[in-house]
């Protein structure tokens, strides 16, 4: 494996006058930095840059709009133009919309009931798909108008979801509360027609540790170029891979604390090079795997510093800029990182063995 990809993080102070915020990158020199911390935010003041006149107006007449603060962010999705970030906040029971262009943070569709939201995804029209753990996927237009409900009467306790724009599908992880035998992942069309359960190559889908079975599946991701489905099989301590027909292909991971091992798998996302990012809520880090499931590196870790994590959960990556957004569930903020100094060949098996 590449020393550059597996090295430990660096916290290096930038020497300049006046002093700047510390630059935090992973890995450390002499290896090439791959991940750079950009910013973190958790409330309206972190996003908005009010003018002098708006500050004066607020002082004289009070704020015209209430401040929004995250409470328990679990899932996140970024628009194609990277100007809008949708955050599923379980604690608020709402989706929070961050408009970077307008420098505003607000509650999305504030008058619409959303139940107990867990995750959020976007289709090619930027329709917003929201999992409600009370048993349904709610779909809204970009303007916040309710469009349809998916899985009502079939879903028990849906958590993570993923949109396959190529095939026009939504995949959702589901488990029945209090029922150890109902751990499953379902596929629907974007219009809401049920397609199939993900499962083994042969036999019926079910719960457990066998290939194609699940024990507390939580998050899902779809490889954009192949439509393979990757499932965070959380309490089996592994990621399982399925083809576009829902049949088991492969798996990787084990229970542990070394490279390629997990203790509490959460969010999954792909970068522009096809590498898979796997969030571990207990390790408080993100591991990166190439297409052959080799561990390339990790970033993050637990620390009481802005750039690190405390029970991270959902993740999304913009497919062009490779900007990475990670939910910090416990401390209620979004951390933003960027993949840097990386080319497609840096993720191949040759690079993983010899370094770029």
Coordinates of C-alpha atoms in Angstrom, one line a residue:
X1 CA 0.0 0.0 0.0
X2 CA 1.1 3.5 -0.7
X3 CA 3.0 5.1 2.2
X4 CA 1.5 8.4 1.0
X5 CA -2.0 7.2 1.4
X6 CA -1.6 5.4 4.7
X7 CA 0.4 8.1 6.6
X8 CA -0.8 9.8 9.7
X9 CA -2.3 13.3 9.7
X10 CA -0.4 16.5 9.9
X11 CA -1.4 19.7 11.7
X12 CA 1.0 22.3 10.3
X13 CA 0.9 26.0 11.2
X14 CA 1.2 28.4 8.3
X15 CA 4.0 30.8 8.9
X16 CA 2.7 34.2 7.9
X17 CA 2.0 37.7 9.3
X18 CA -0.7 38.2 10.5
X19 CA -1.1 34.5 11.6
X20 CA -3.6 32.4 9.8
X21 CA -5.7 29.5 10.9
X22 CA -3.7 26.3 11.1
X23 CA -3.6 24.3 7.9
X24 CA -4.8 20.7 8.5
X25 CA -4.0 18.1 5.9
X26 CA -3.7 14.3 5.6
X27 CA -1.2 12.6 5.3
X28 CA 1.9 14.3 6.7
X29 CA 5.2 15.2 4.9
X30 CA 7.2 13.9 3.2
X31 CA 4.1 12.3 1.7
X32 CA 1.8 14.2 -0.7
X33 CA -1.1 15.8 1.1
X34 CA -4.4 14.3 -0.2
X35 CA -7.1 15.7 2.0
X36 CA -7.3 19.3 3.2
X37 CA -9.7 20.7 5.8
X38 CA -11.7 23.8 4.5
X39 CA -14.3 24.8 7.1
X40 CA -17.0 23.7 9.5
X41 CA -20.4 25.1 10.2
X42 CA -23.4 24.3 12.4
X43 CA -25.6 27.4 12.6
X44 CA -26.8 30.4 10.6
X45 CA -23.9 32.7 11.8
X46 CA -21.4 30.3 10.4
X47 CA -22.9 30.7 6.9
X48 CA -24.3 34.2 6.6
X49 CA -22.1 37.3 6.2
X50 CA -24.4 40.2 7.2
X51 CA -23.8 43.6 5.8
X52 CA -23.5 46.7 8.0
X53 CA -27.1 47.7 7.2
X54 CA -28.5 44.3 8.0
X55 CA -26.6 44.4 11.3
X56 CA -28.0 47.8 12.1
X57 CA -31.5 46.7 11.1
X58 CA -31.3 43.7 13.4
X59 CA -30.1 45.8 16.2
X60 CA -32.9 48.3 15.8
X61 CA -35.8 46.1 14.8
X62 CA -34.8 42.6 15.7
X63 CA -33.8 39.8 13.3
X64 CA -36.1 39.4 10.3
X65 CA -35.6 35.6 10.1
X66 CA -34.9 33.1 12.9
X67 CA -31.4 31.6 13.2
X68 CA -31.1 28.0 12.3
X69 CA -28.8 25.6 14.3
X70 CA -28.1 22.0 13.5
X71 CA -29.0 19.5 16.3
X72 CA -28.2 16.0 15.0
X73 CA -27.2 15.9 11.4
X74 CA -27.4 12.4 9.9
X75 CA -27.4 12.7 6.1
X76 CA -26.3 15.3 3.6
X77 CA -26.6 15.9 -0.2
X78 CA -25.0 18.5 -2.5
X79 CA -26.6 20.1 -5.6
X80 CA -25.0 19.6 -9.0
X81 CA -23.9 23.2 -9.1
X82 CA -22.5 22.9 -5.6
X83 CA -24.5 26.0 -4.4
X84 CA -27.0 24.2 -2.2
X85 CA -26.4 21.7 0.6
X86 CA -29.3 19.6 2.0
X87 CA -28.8 18.3 5.6
X88 CA -31.1 15.7 7.1
X89 CA -31.3 16.5 10.8
X90 CA -32.8 13.8 13.0
X91 CA -32.9 16.0 16.1
X92 CA -34.8 18.8 14.4
X93 CA -37.0 16.4 12.4
X94 CA -36.3 18.6 9.4
X95 CA -34.1 19.1 6.4
X96 CA -31.9 22.2 6.6
X97 CA -30.9 23.9 3.4
X98 CA -27.6 25.8 3.1
X99 CA -27.5 28.2 0.1
X100 CA -23.9 29.0 -0.3
X101 CA -24.5 31.5 -3.1
X102 CA -27.0 33.5 -1.0
X103 CA -25.1 32.8 2.2
X104 CA -28.2 31.6 3.9
X105 CA -29.2 28.7 6.1
X106 CA -32.9 27.8 6.5
X107 CA -35.3 25.0 7.1
X108 CA -36.3 23.4 3.8
X109 CA -40.1 23.0 3.3
X110 CA -40.7 24.4 6.8
X111 CA -44.5 23.8 6.7
X112 CA -44.4 20.2 5.5
X113 CA -44.4 17.3 8.0
X114 CA -41.3 15.2 7.6
X115 CA -41.4 12.9 10.7
X116 CA -38.1 11.6 11.9
X117 CA -35.7 12.4 9.1
X118 CA -32.5 10.3 8.7
X119 CA -31.1 10.8 5.3
X120 CA -31.5 12.9 2.1
X121 CA -30.7 12.4 -1.6
X122 CA -31.2 14.3 -4.9
X123 CA -32.2 13.1 -8.3
X124 CA -31.2 14.8 -11.6
X125 CA -34.0 17.4 -11.3
X126 CA -32.9 18.1 -7.7
X127 CA -36.1 16.6 -6.3
X128 CA -35.3 15.9 -2.6
X129 CA -35.8 12.4 -1.2
X130 CA -36.0 12.2 2.6
X131 CA -36.1 9.0 4.7
X132 CA -38.5 9.2 7.6
X133 CA -37.7 6.4 10.0
X134 CA -41.4 6.1 10.8
X135 CA -41.8 4.2 7.6
X136 CA -41.7 6.2 4.3
X137 CA -39.5 8.1 1.8
X138 CA -40.9 11.6 1.3
X139 CA -40.2 13.3 -2.0
X140 CA -40.2 17.1 -2.5
X141 CA -39.5 19.4 -5.4
X142 CA -36.6 21.7 -5.2
X143 CA -39.0 24.5 -4.1
X144 CA -40.2 22.3 -1.2
X145 CA -43.5 21.2 -2.6
X146 CA -44.5 17.6 -1.7
X147 CA -44.5 15.3 -4.7
X148 CA -45.0 11.7 -3.6
X149 CA -44.3 9.1 -0.9
X150 CA -42.4 5.9 -1.5
X151 CA -42.6 2.7 0.5
X152 CA -45.5 3.6 2.7
X153 CA -46.9 0.3 4.2
X154 CA -43.8 -1.6 3.2
X155 CA -40.9 0.2 4.8
X156 CA -40.5 -0.4 8.6
X157 CA -37.7 1.9 9.7
X158 CA -35.8 3.3 6.7
X159 CA -32.5 4.9 7.3
X160 CA -29.9 5.6 4.6
X161 CA -30.8 6.0 0.9
X162 CA -29.0 6.4 -2.4
X163 CA -30.2 7.6 -5.8
X164 CA -29.0 5.8 -9.0
X165 CA -29.5 8.5 -11.6
X166 CA -28.3 6.2 -14.4
X167 CA -31.1 3.6 -13.9
X168 CA -33.6 5.9 -12.2
X169 CA -33.7 4.1 -8.9
X170 CA -33.6 4.8 -5.2
X171 CA -32.2 2.2 -2.7
X172 CA -33.0 2.3 1.0
X173 CA -31.7 0.5 4.0
X174 CA -34.5 -0.7 6.3
X175 CA -35.0 -2.6 9.5
X176 CA -38.0 -3.3 11.6
X177 CA -37.7 -1.7 15.1
X178 CA -37.4 -4.5 17.6
X179 CA -37.4 -7.3 15.0
X180 CA -34.0 -8.9 14.5
X181 CA -35.2 -10.8 11.4
X182 CA -36.1 -7.8 9.3
X183 CA -32.8 -6.2 8.1
X184 CA -32.9 -5.5 4.4
X185 CA -32.2 -3.1 1.5
X186 CA -35.0 -2.4 -1.0
X187 CA -34.9 -0.9 -4.5
X188 CA -37.6 1.3 -6.0
X189 CA -38.0 3.3 -9.2
X190 CA -37.9 7.1 -8.6
X191 CA -41.6 7.2 -9.2
X192 CA -42.1 4.7 -6.2
X193 CA -42.6 1.3 -7.8
X194 CA -41.0 -1.5 -5.8
X195 CA -38.4 -3.5 -7.7
X196 CA -36.6 -6.0 -5.5
X197 CA -34.8 -6.7 -2.3
X198 CA -31.0 -6.9 -2.4
X199 CA -29.8 -10.4 -1.5
X200 CA -27.5 -13.4 -2.1
X201 CA -26.7 -14.9 -5.5
X202 CA -29.1 -17.7 -4.7
X203 CA -31.9 -18.1 -2.2
X204 CA -34.1 -15.5 -0.4
X205 CA -32.9 -12.2 1.1
X206 CA -32.7 -12.2 4.8
X207 CA -31.0 -11.1 8.0
X208 CA -27.7 -12.5 9.4
X209 CA -24.0 -12.7 8.6
X210 CA -24.2 -14.7 5.3
X211 CA -23.2 -13.2 2.0
X212 CA -26.0 -11.0 0.9
X213 CA -27.7 -10.9 4.3
X214 CA -27.6 -7.9 6.7
X215 CA -27.4 -7.1 10.4
X216 CA -28.4 -3.4 10.9
X217 CA -27.7 -1.9 7.4
X218 CA -27.6 1.8 7.8
X219 CA -26.3 3.7 4.7
X220 CA -26.1 3.0 1.0
X221 CA -24.2 4.4 -2.0
X222 CA -24.3 3.7 -5.7
X223 CA -21.2 3.6 -7.9
X224 CA -22.1 6.2 -10.6
X225 CA -20.4 4.4 -13.5
X226 CA -21.4 0.8 -12.8
X227 CA -24.6 1.1 -10.7
X228 CA -23.2 -1.3 -8.2
X229 CA -24.8 -0.9 -4.8
X230 CA -22.6 -0.6 -1.7
X231 CA -24.3 -1.2 1.7
X232 CA -22.9 -0.3 5.1
X233 CA -23.7 -3.6 6.9
X234 CA -23.0 -1.9 10.2
X235 CA -23.1 -4.6 12.8
X236 CA -21.6 -7.2 10.5
X237 CA -18.6 -4.7 10.3
X238 CA -18.4 -4.8 6.6
X239 CA -19.4 -3.2 3.3
X240 CA -21.3 -5.4 0.9
X241 CA -21.4 -4.9 -2.8
X242 CA -24.4 -5.9 -5.1
X243 CA -24.9 -5.7 -8.9
X244 CA -27.7 -3.6 -10.4
X245 CA -30.0 -6.6 -10.3
X246 CA -29.6 -6.7 -6.5
X247 CA -27.4 -9.8 -6.3
X248 CA -24.4 -10.2 -4.0
X249 CA -21.0 -9.5 -5.6
X250 CA -18.4 -9.1 -2.9
X251 CA -17.7 -7.8 0.6
X252 CA -14.8 -6.3 2.5
X253 CA -14.0 -5.2 6.1
X254 CA -13.9 -6.8 9.5
X255 CA -14.3 -5.9 13.1
X256 CA -11.2 -4.1 14.4
X257 CA -9.2 -0.9 14.5
X258 CA -6.6 -1.3 11.8
X259 CA -6.7 -0.2 8.1
X260 CA -9.7 -1.8 6.4
X261 CA -11.4 -2.7 9.6
X262 CA -14.5 -1.1 11.1
X263 CA -16.4 -0.7 14.4
X264 CA -19.4 1.4 13.4
X265 CA -19.8 1.9 9.7
X266 CA -22.0 4.8 8.7
X267 CA -22.0 7.0 5.6
X268 CA -20.7 5.9 2.2
X269 CA -19.8 8.1 -0.8
X270 CA -17.7 8.0 -4.0
X271 CA -15.2 10.6 -5.3
X272 CA -14.6 11.5 -8.9
X273 CA -12.0 8.7 -9.3
X274 CA -14.3 5.9 -8.1
X275 CA -12.8 5.7 -4.6
X276 CA -15.2 4.8 -1.8
X277 CA -15.2 6.8 1.4
X278 CA -16.4 4.9 4.5
X279 CA -17.3 6.8 7.7
X280 CA -16.7 5.0 11.0
X281 CA -18.7 6.6 13.8
X282 CA -16.8 4.8 16.6
X283 CA -13.3 5.4 15.2
X284 CA -14.4 9.0 14.2
X285 CA -12.6 8.8 10.9
X286 CA -13.2 8.3 7.2
X287 CA -11.3 5.5 5.4
X288 CA -10.8 5.6 1.6
X289 CA -10.8 2.5 -0.6
X290 CA -10.0 2.1 -4.3
X291 CA -12.0 0.0 -6.8
X292 CA -10.3 -3.2 -5.7
X293 CA -11.2 -2.4 -2.0
X294 CA -7.6 -1.7 -1.0
X295 CA -7.3 0.8 1.8
X296 CA -5.6 4.0 0.6
X297 CA -5.7 6.2 3.7
X298 CA -7.9 7.6 6.4
X299 CA -8.5 11.1 7.6
X300 CA -10.1 12.7 10.6
X301 CA -10.0 11.0 14.0
X302 CA -11.4 12.0 17.4
X303 CA -10.1 15.3 18.8
X304 CA -11.7 18.3 20.3
X305 CA -10.7 20.5 17.4
X306 CA -12.7 21.9 14.6
X307 CA -11.1 19.9 11.9
X308 CA -11.7 16.5 13.5
X309 CA -14.8 14.4 14.3
X310 CA -17.1 13.4 17.1
X311 CA -19.4 10.6 16.0
X312 CA -19.4 11.3 12.2
X313 CA -22.3 9.9 10.3
X314 CA -23.5 10.9 6.8
X315 CA -21.2 12.0 3.9
X316 CA -21.5 13.3 0.4
X317 CA -18.8 14.3 -2.2
X318 CA -19.3 16.6 -5.1
X319 CA -18.5 14.6 -8.3
X320 CA -16.5 17.3 -10.0
X321 CA -14.9 19.4 -7.3
X322 CA -14.2 16.4 -5.0
X323 CA -15.3 18.6 -2.1
X324 CA -16.3 16.4 0.9
X325 CA -19.1 17.1 3.4
X326 CA -19.3 15.1 6.6
X327 CA -22.0 15.2 9.3
X328 CA -20.7 15.4 12.8
X329 CA -23.7 13.8 14.6
X330 CA -22.7 14.4 18.2
X331 CA -21.4 18.0 18.0
X332 CA -24.0 19.1 15.4
X333 CA -21.9 20.5 12.6
X334 CA -20.8 19.8 9.0
X335 CA -17.1 19.5 8.3
X336 CA -15.9 20.3 4.8
X337 CA -12.8 18.9 3.2
X338 CA -11.2 18.8 -0.3
X339 CA -9.4 16.0 -2.1
X340 CA -6.2 17.6 -3.5
X341 CA -3.0 16.6 -5.4
X342 CA -4.7 13.5 -6.8
X343 CA -4.9 12.0 -10.3
X344 CA -6.9 8.9 -11.4
X345 CA -3.7 6.8 -11.6
X346 CA -3.0 7.5 -7.9
X347 CA -5.8 5.1 -6.9
X348 CA -4.7 2.1 -9.0
X349 CA -3.3 -1.1 -7.5
X350 CA 0.2 0.0 -8.8
X351 CA 0.0 3.3 -7.0
X352 CA -1.4 1.6 -3.8
X353 CA 1.6 -0.6 -3.8
X354 CA 4.3 1.8 -4.9
X355 CA 3.0 5.3 -4.3
X356 CA 2.3 8.0 -6.8

